JSON list of C-alpha atoms and ligand atoms in Angstrom, two decimals:
[
{"chain": "A", "resi": 1, "resn": "UNK", "atom": "CA", "xyz": [75.37, -239.03, 41.72]},
{"chain": "A", "resi": 2, "resn": "UNK", "atom": "CA", "xyz": [74.37, -243.01, 42.26]},
{"chain": "A", "resi": 3, "resn": "UNK", "atom": "CA", "xyz": [72.85, -245.07, 38.59]},
{"chain": "A", "resi": 4, "resn": "UNK", "atom": "CA", "xyz": [73.49, -248.24, 39.82]},
{"chain": "A", "resi": 5, "resn": "UNK", "atom": "CA", "xyz": [71.36, -249.32, 42.49]},
{"chain": "A", "resi": 6, "resn": "UNK", "atom": "CA", "xyz": [68.20, -248.85, 39.55]},
{"chain": "A", "resi": 7, "resn": "UNK", "atom": "CA", "xyz": [67.67, -251.49, 38.43]},
{"chain": "A", "resi": 8, "resn": "UNK", "atom": "CA", "xyz": [64.56, -253.40, 39.30]},
{"chain": "A", "resi": 9, "resn": "UNK", "atom": "CA", "xyz": [61.36, -254.23, 37.35]},
{"chain": "A", "resi": 10, "resn": "UNK", "atom": "CA", "xyz": [61.28, -251.13, 35.62]},
{"chain": "A", "resi": 11, "resn": "UNK", "atom": "CA", "xyz": [58.01, -251.24, 32.87]},
{"chain": "A", "resi": 12, "resn": "UNK", "atom": "CA", "xyz": [57.81, -250.52, 29.40]},
{"chain": "A", "resi": 13, "resn": "UNK", "atom": "CA", "xyz": [56.26, -247.82, 29.41]},
{"chain": "A", "resi": 14, "resn": "UNK", "atom": "CA", "xyz": [59.05, -246.07, 31.43]},
{"chain": "A", "resi": 15, "resn": "UNK", "atom": "CA", "xyz": [62.28, -247.17, 29.00]},
{"chain": "A", "resi": 16, "resn": "UNK", "atom": "CA", "xyz": [60.62, -246.22, 25.74]},
{"chain": "A", "resi": 17, "resn": "UNK", "atom": "CA", "xyz": [59.72, -242.70, 26.97]},
{"chain": "A", "resi": 18, "resn": "UNK", "atom": "CA", "xyz": [63.34, -242.29, 27.93]},
{"chain": "A", "resi": 19, "resn": "UNK", "atom": "CA", "xyz": [64.36, -243.37, 24.61]},
{"chain": "A", "resi": 20, "resn": "UNK", "atom": "CA", "xyz": [62.08, -241.03, 23.36]},
{"chain": "A", "resi": 21, "resn": "UNK", "atom": "CA", "xyz": [63.80, -238.51, 25.74]},
{"chain": "A", "resi": 22, "resn": "UNK", "atom": "CA", "xyz": [67.63, -239.76, 24.42]},
{"chain": "A", "resi": 23, "resn": "UNK", "atom": "CA", "xyz": [66.27, -239.15, 20.86]},
{"chain": "A", "resi": 24, "resn": "UNK", "atom": "CA", "xyz": [64.91, -235.59, 21.41]},
{"chain": "A", "resi": 25, "resn": "UNK", "atom": "CA", "xyz": [67.87, -234.58, 22.91]},
{"chain": "A", "resi": 26, "resn": "UNK", "atom": "CA", "xyz": [70.25, -236.14, 20.03]},
{"chain": "A", "resi": 27, "resn": "UNK", "atom": "CA", "xyz": [68.13, -234.45, 18.20]},
{"chain": "A", "resi": 28, "resn": "UNK", "atom": "CA", "xyz": [67.83, -231.14, 19.78]},
{"chain": "A", "resi": 29, "resn": "UNK", "atom": "CA", "xyz": [71.99, -231.12, 20.01]},
{"chain": "A", "resi": 30, "resn": "UNK", "atom": "CA", "xyz": [71.97, -231.84, 16.39]},
{"chain": "A", "resi": 31, "resn": "UNK", "atom": "CA", "xyz": [69.42, -228.95, 15.41]},
{"chain": "A", "resi": 32, "resn": "UNK", "atom": "CA", "xyz": [70.83, -226.37, 17.84]},
{"chain": "A", "resi": 33, "resn": "UNK", "atom": "CA", "xyz": [74.07, -226.95, 16.04]},
{"chain": "A", "resi": 34, "resn": "UNK", "atom": "CA", "xyz": [72.28, -225.62, 12.55]},
{"chain": "A", "resi": 35, "resn": "UNK", "atom": "CA", "xyz": [70.70, -222.99, 14.92]},
{"chain": "A", "resi": 36, "resn": "UNK", "atom": "CA", "xyz": [73.58, -221.34, 15.98]},
{"chain": "A", "resi": 37, "resn": "UNK", "atom": "CA", "xyz": [75.29, -220.84, 12.64]},
{"chain": "A", "resi": 38, "resn": "UNK", "atom": "CA", "xyz": [72.18, -219.09, 11.28]},
{"chain": "A", "resi": 39, "resn": "UNK", "atom": "CA", "xyz": [71.81, -216.64, 14.52]},
{"chain": "A", "resi": 40, "resn": "UNK", "atom": "CA", "xyz": [72.38, -213.22, 13.37]},
{"chain": "A", "resi": 41, "resn": "UNK", "atom": "CA", "xyz": [74.56, -212.02, 15.59]},
{"chain": "A", "resi": 42, "resn": "UNK", "atom": "CA", "xyz": [76.92, -213.44, 17.98]},
{"chain": "A", "resi": 43, "resn": "UNK", "atom": "CA", "xyz": [75.14, -212.75, 21.66]},
{"chain": "A", "resi": 44, "resn": "UNK", "atom": "CA", "xyz": [71.89, -214.98, 20.58]},
{"chain": "A", "resi": 45, "resn": "UNK", "atom": "CA", "xyz": [75.02, -217.48, 18.22]},
{"chain": "A", "resi": 46, "resn": "UNK", "atom": "CA", "xyz": [76.84, -218.00, 21.95]},
{"chain": "A", "resi": 47, "resn": "UNK", "atom": "CA", "xyz": [73.27, -218.23, 24.22]},
{"chain": "A", "resi": 48, "resn": "UNK", "atom": "CA", "xyz": [72.69, -221.19, 21.88]},
{"chain": "A", "resi": 49, "resn": "UNK", "atom": "CA", "xyz": [75.46, -222.98, 21.74]},
{"chain": "A", "resi": 50, "resn": "UNK", "atom": "CA", "xyz": [75.27, -222.53, 25.83]},
{"chain": "A", "resi": 51, "resn": "UNK", "atom": "CA", "xyz": [71.75, -224.72, 25.26]},
{"chain": "A", "resi": 52, "resn": "UNK", "atom": "CA", "xyz": [73.22, -226.71, 22.95]},
{"chain": "A", "resi": 53, "resn": "UNK", "atom": "CA", "xyz": [75.90, -227.46, 25.43]},
{"chain": "A", "resi": 54, "resn": "UNK", "atom": "CA", "xyz": [72.94, -228.30, 28.43]},
{"chain": "A", "resi": 55, "resn": "UNK", "atom": "CA", "xyz": [71.17, -230.72, 25.70]},
{"chain": "A", "resi": 56, "resn": "UNK", "atom": "CA", "xyz": [74.76, -232.28, 25.77]},
{"chain": "A", "resi": 57, "resn": "UNK", "atom": "CA", "xyz": [74.69, -232.46, 29.13]},
{"chain": "A", "resi": 58, "resn": "UNK", "atom": "CA", "xyz": [70.69, -234.05, 29.13]},
{"chain": "A", "resi": 59, "resn": "UNK", "atom": "CA", "xyz": [71.96, -236.42, 26.54]},
{"chain": "A", "resi": 60, "resn": "UNK", "atom": "CA", "xyz": [74.55, -237.96, 28.64]},
{"chain": "A", "resi": 61, "resn": "UNK", "atom": "CA", "xyz": [71.93, -238.19, 31.75]},
{"chain": "A", "resi": 62, "resn": "UNK", "atom": "CA", "xyz": [69.40, -240.06, 29.87]},
{"chain": "A", "resi": 63, "resn": "UNK", "atom": "CA", "xyz": [71.86, -242.66, 28.57]},
{"chain": "A", "resi": 64, "resn": "UNK", "atom": "CA", "xyz": [73.62, -243.49, 31.91]},
{"chain": "A", "resi": 65, "resn": "UNK", "atom": "CA", "xyz": [70.06, -243.98, 33.07]},
{"chain": "A", "resi": 66, "resn": "UNK", "atom": "CA", "xyz": [69.03, -246.20, 30.41]},
{"chain": "A", "resi": 67, "resn": "UNK", "atom": "CA", "xyz": [71.98, -247.86, 30.69]},
{"chain": "A", "resi": 68, "resn": "UNK", "atom": "CA", "xyz": [71.39, -248.89, 34.32]},
{"chain": "A", "resi": 69, "resn": "UNK", "atom": "CA", "xyz": [67.43, -249.56, 33.74]},
{"chain": "A", "resi": 70, "resn": "UNK", "atom": "CA", "xyz": [68.41, -252.22, 30.80]},
{"chain": "A", "resi": 71, "resn": "UNK", "atom": "CA", "xyz": [71.98, -252.71, 31.21]},
{"chain": "A", "resi": 72, "resn": "UNK", "atom": "CA", "xyz": [72.00, -252.00, 27.17]},
{"chain": "A", "resi": 73, "resn": "UNK", "atom": "CA", "xyz": [73.62, -249.27, 25.72]},
{"chain": "A", "resi": 74, "resn": "UNK", "atom": "CA", "xyz": [71.10, -247.19, 23.21]},
{"chain": "A", "resi": 75, "resn": "UNK", "atom": "CA", "xyz": [71.52, -246.17, 20.38]},
{"chain": "A", "resi": 76, "resn": "UNK", "atom": "CA", "xyz": [69.97, -242.24, 19.81]},
{"chain": "A", "resi": 77, "resn": "UNK", "atom": "CA", "xyz": [68.35, -241.60, 16.53]},
{"chain": "A", "resi": 78, "resn": "UNK", "atom": "CA", "xyz": [66.88, -238.13, 15.49]},
{"chain": "A", "resi": 79, "resn": "UNK", "atom": "CA", "xyz": [63.24, -237.67, 15.37]},
{"chain": "A", "resi": 80, "resn": "UNK", "atom": "CA", "xyz": [62.88, -235.19, 13.21]},
{"chain": "A", "resi": 81, "resn": "UNK", "atom": "CA", "xyz": [64.52, -232.93, 10.34]},
{"chain": "A", "resi": 82, "resn": "UNK", "atom": "CA", "xyz": [66.03, -229.93, 11.62]},
{"chain": "A", "resi": 83, "resn": "UNK", "atom": "CA", "xyz": [63.86, -226.60, 10.45]},
{"chain": "A", "resi": 84, "resn": "UNK", "atom": "CA", "xyz": [65.79, -224.63, 7.53]},
{"chain": "A", "resi": 85, "resn": "UNK", "atom": "CA", "xyz": [65.98, -221.26, 8.59]},
{"chain": "A", "resi": 86, "resn": "UNK", "atom": "CA", "xyz": [66.39, -218.57, 11.31]},
{"chain": "A", "resi": 87, "resn": "UNK", "atom": "CA", "xyz": [63.09, -218.19, 11.97]},
{"chain": "A", "resi": 88, "resn": "UNK", "atom": "CA", "xyz": [60.74, -221.09, 11.67]},
{"chain": "A", "resi": 89, "resn": "UNK", "atom": "CA", "xyz": [64.35, -222.87, 13.54]},
{"chain": "A", "resi": 90, "resn": "UNK", "atom": "CA", "xyz": [63.95, -220.53, 16.67]},
{"chain": "A", "resi": 91, "resn": "UNK", "atom": "CA", "xyz": [59.70, -221.35, 16.36]},
{"chain": "A", "resi": 92, "resn": "UNK", "atom": "CA", "xyz": [59.95, -224.87, 16.35]},
{"chain": "A", "resi": 93, "resn": "UNK", "atom": "CA", "xyz": [62.85, -224.65, 19.36]},
{"chain": "A", "resi": 94, "resn": "UNK", "atom": "CA", "xyz": [60.91, -222.56, 21.52]},
{"chain": "A", "resi": 95, "resn": "UNK", "atom": "CA", "xyz": [57.61, -225.42, 20.82]},
{"chain": "A", "resi": 96, "resn": "UNK", "atom": "CA", "xyz": [59.86, -227.99, 21.33]},
{"chain": "A", "resi": 97, "resn": "UNK", "atom": "CA", "xyz": [61.19, -226.33, 24.83]},
{"chain": "A", "resi": 98, "resn": "UNK", "atom": "CA", "xyz": [58.23, -225.79, 25.96]},
{"chain": "A", "resi": 99, "resn": "UNK", "atom": "CA", "xyz": [56.64, -229.66, 25.12]},
{"chain": "A", "resi": 100, "resn": "UNK", "atom": "CA", "xyz": [59.90, -231.19, 26.53]},
{"chain": "A", "resi": 101, "resn": "UNK", "atom": "CA", "xyz": [58.94, -229.88, 29.95]},
{"chain": "A", "resi": 102, "resn": "UNK", "atom": "CA", "xyz": [55.47, -231.41, 29.90]},
{"chain": "A", "resi": 103, "resn": "UNK", "atom": "CA", "xyz": [56.85, -234.67, 28.93]},
{"chain": "A", "resi": 104, "resn": "UNK", "atom": "CA", "xyz": [60.19, -234.26, 31.77]},
{"chain": "A", "resi": 105, "resn": "UNK", "atom": "CA", "xyz": [56.83, -234.45, 34.46]},
{"chain": "A", "resi": 106, "resn": "UNK", "atom": "CA", "xyz": [55.21, -237.35, 33.00]},
{"chain": "A", "resi": 107, "resn": "UNK", "atom": "CA", "xyz": [58.38, -239.25, 33.40]},
{"chain": "A", "resi": 108, "resn": "UNK", "atom": "CA", "xyz": [59.01, -238.17, 36.26]},
{"chain": "A", "resi": 109, "resn": "UNK", "atom": "CA", "xyz": [55.78, -238.83, 38.03]},
{"chain": "A", "resi": 110, "resn": "UNK", "atom": "CA", "xyz": [56.08, -242.24, 36.15]},
{"chain": "A", "resi": 111, "resn": "UNK", "atom": "CA", "xyz": [59.28, -243.39, 37.50]},
{"chain": "A", "resi": 112, "resn": "UNK", "atom": "CA", "xyz": [58.61, -244.00, 40.77]},
{"chain": "A", "resi": 113, "resn": "UNK", "atom": "CA", "xyz": [62.25, -243.80, 41.40]},
{"chain": "A", "resi": 114, "resn": "UNK", "atom": "CA", "xyz": [63.60, -241.22, 43.46]},
{"chain": "A", "resi": 115, "resn": "UNK", "atom": "CA", "xyz": [66.90, -240.71, 41.92]},
{"chain": "A", "resi": 116, "resn": "UNK", "atom": "CA", "xyz": [65.70, -240.57, 37.80]},
{"chain": "A", "resi": 117, "resn": "UNK", "atom": "CA", "xyz": [62.59, -238.27, 39.06]},
{"chain": "A", "resi": 118, "resn": "UNK", "atom": "CA", "xyz": [65.05, -235.79, 40.67]},
{"chain": "A", "resi": 119, "resn": "UNK", "atom": "CA", "xyz": [67.48, -236.48, 37.80]},
{"chain": "A", "resi": 120, "resn": "UNK", "atom": "CA", "xyz": [64.61, -235.50, 34.65]},
{"chain": "A", "resi": 121, "resn": "UNK", "atom": "CA", "xyz": [62.71, -232.57, 37.20]},
{"chain": "A", "resi": 122, "resn": "UNK", "atom": "CA", "xyz": [65.95, -230.71, 37.58]},
{"chain": "A", "resi": 123, "resn": "UNK", "atom": "CA", "xyz": [66.51, -231.35, 33.29]},
{"chain": "A", "resi": 124, "resn": "UNK", "atom": "CA", "xyz": [62.95, -229.73, 33.24]},
{"chain": "A", "resi": 125, "resn": "UNK", "atom": "CA", "xyz": [63.52, -226.77, 34.92]},
{"chain": "A", "resi": 126, "resn": "UNK", "atom": "CA", "xyz": [66.64, -226.37, 32.17]},
{"chain": "A", "resi": 127, "resn": "UNK", "atom": "CA", "xyz": [63.81, -227.03, 29.43]},
{"chain": "A", "resi": 128, "resn": "UNK", "atom": "CA", "xyz": [61.89, -223.97, 30.66]},
{"chain": "A", "resi": 129, "resn": "UNK", "atom": "CA", "xyz": [64.90, -221.74, 31.14]},
{"chain": "A", "resi": 130, "resn": "UNK", "atom": "CA", "xyz": [65.88, -222.45, 27.52]},
{"chain": "A", "resi": 131, "resn": "UNK", "atom": "CA", "xyz": [61.91, -222.13, 26.95]},
{"chain": "A", "resi": 132, "resn": "UNK", "atom": "CA", "xyz": [62.36, -218.52, 27.69]},
{"chain": "A", "resi": 133, "resn": "UNK", "atom": "CA", "xyz": [65.64, -217.67, 25.86]},
{"chain": "A", "resi": 134, "resn": "UNK", "atom": "CA", "xyz": [63.55, -218.65, 22.29]},
{"chain": "A", "resi": 135, "resn": "UNK", "atom": "CA", "xyz": [60.44, -216.83, 23.17]},
{"chain": "A", "resi": 136, "resn": "UNK", "atom": "CA", "xyz": [63.21, -213.69, 23.50]},
{"chain": "A", "resi": 137, "resn": "UNK", "atom": "CA", "xyz": [65.16, -214.29, 20.42]},
{"chain": "A", "resi": 138, "resn": "UNK", "atom": "CA", "xyz": [61.76, -214.91, 19.00]},
{"chain": "A", "resi": 139, "resn": "UNK", "atom": "CA", "xyz": [60.32, -211.84, 19.34]},
{"chain": "A", "resi": 140, "resn": "UNK", "atom": "CA", "xyz": [63.66, -209.89, 19.01]},
{"chain": "A", "resi": 141, "resn": "UNK", "atom": "CA", "xyz": [63.86, -207.54, 15.54]},
{"chain": "B", "resi": 201, "resn": "FE2", "atom": "FE1", "xyz": [67.44, -231.15, 27.10]},
{"chain": "B", "resi": 202, "resn": "FE2", "atom": "FE1", "xyz": [66.23, -227.82, 25.88]}
]
């Protein structure tokens, strides 16, 4: 991967969207930690932790892209409170993953840079996969 050639003239909207994406990953990392502890069994808990490690990878990728574009390290912040119980956590996660797929497609479209486009398209495939898992958990019990 080459992050060094990304710095050109970058639209502000792209920067703020990537920052928003970083906040989303950051929030998911915290909330999936909470959710994994509320999981009803080991199978689901392990799956949530696997999803969480994907989010950590996404967080790294996006943070590096942000740095390449701005030469500044972004300080992430929570964009929402984590849901308080397992059922609402699963429902919230499902919706959030689905919305994130669309959002990352939008970023890929506006990026106008093949490397960034490719990263966001690839990550959005992970999010689609996560959404399917959360839908499956919703339909259990
Ligand atoms: Fe993610
Ligand atoms: Fe995800």
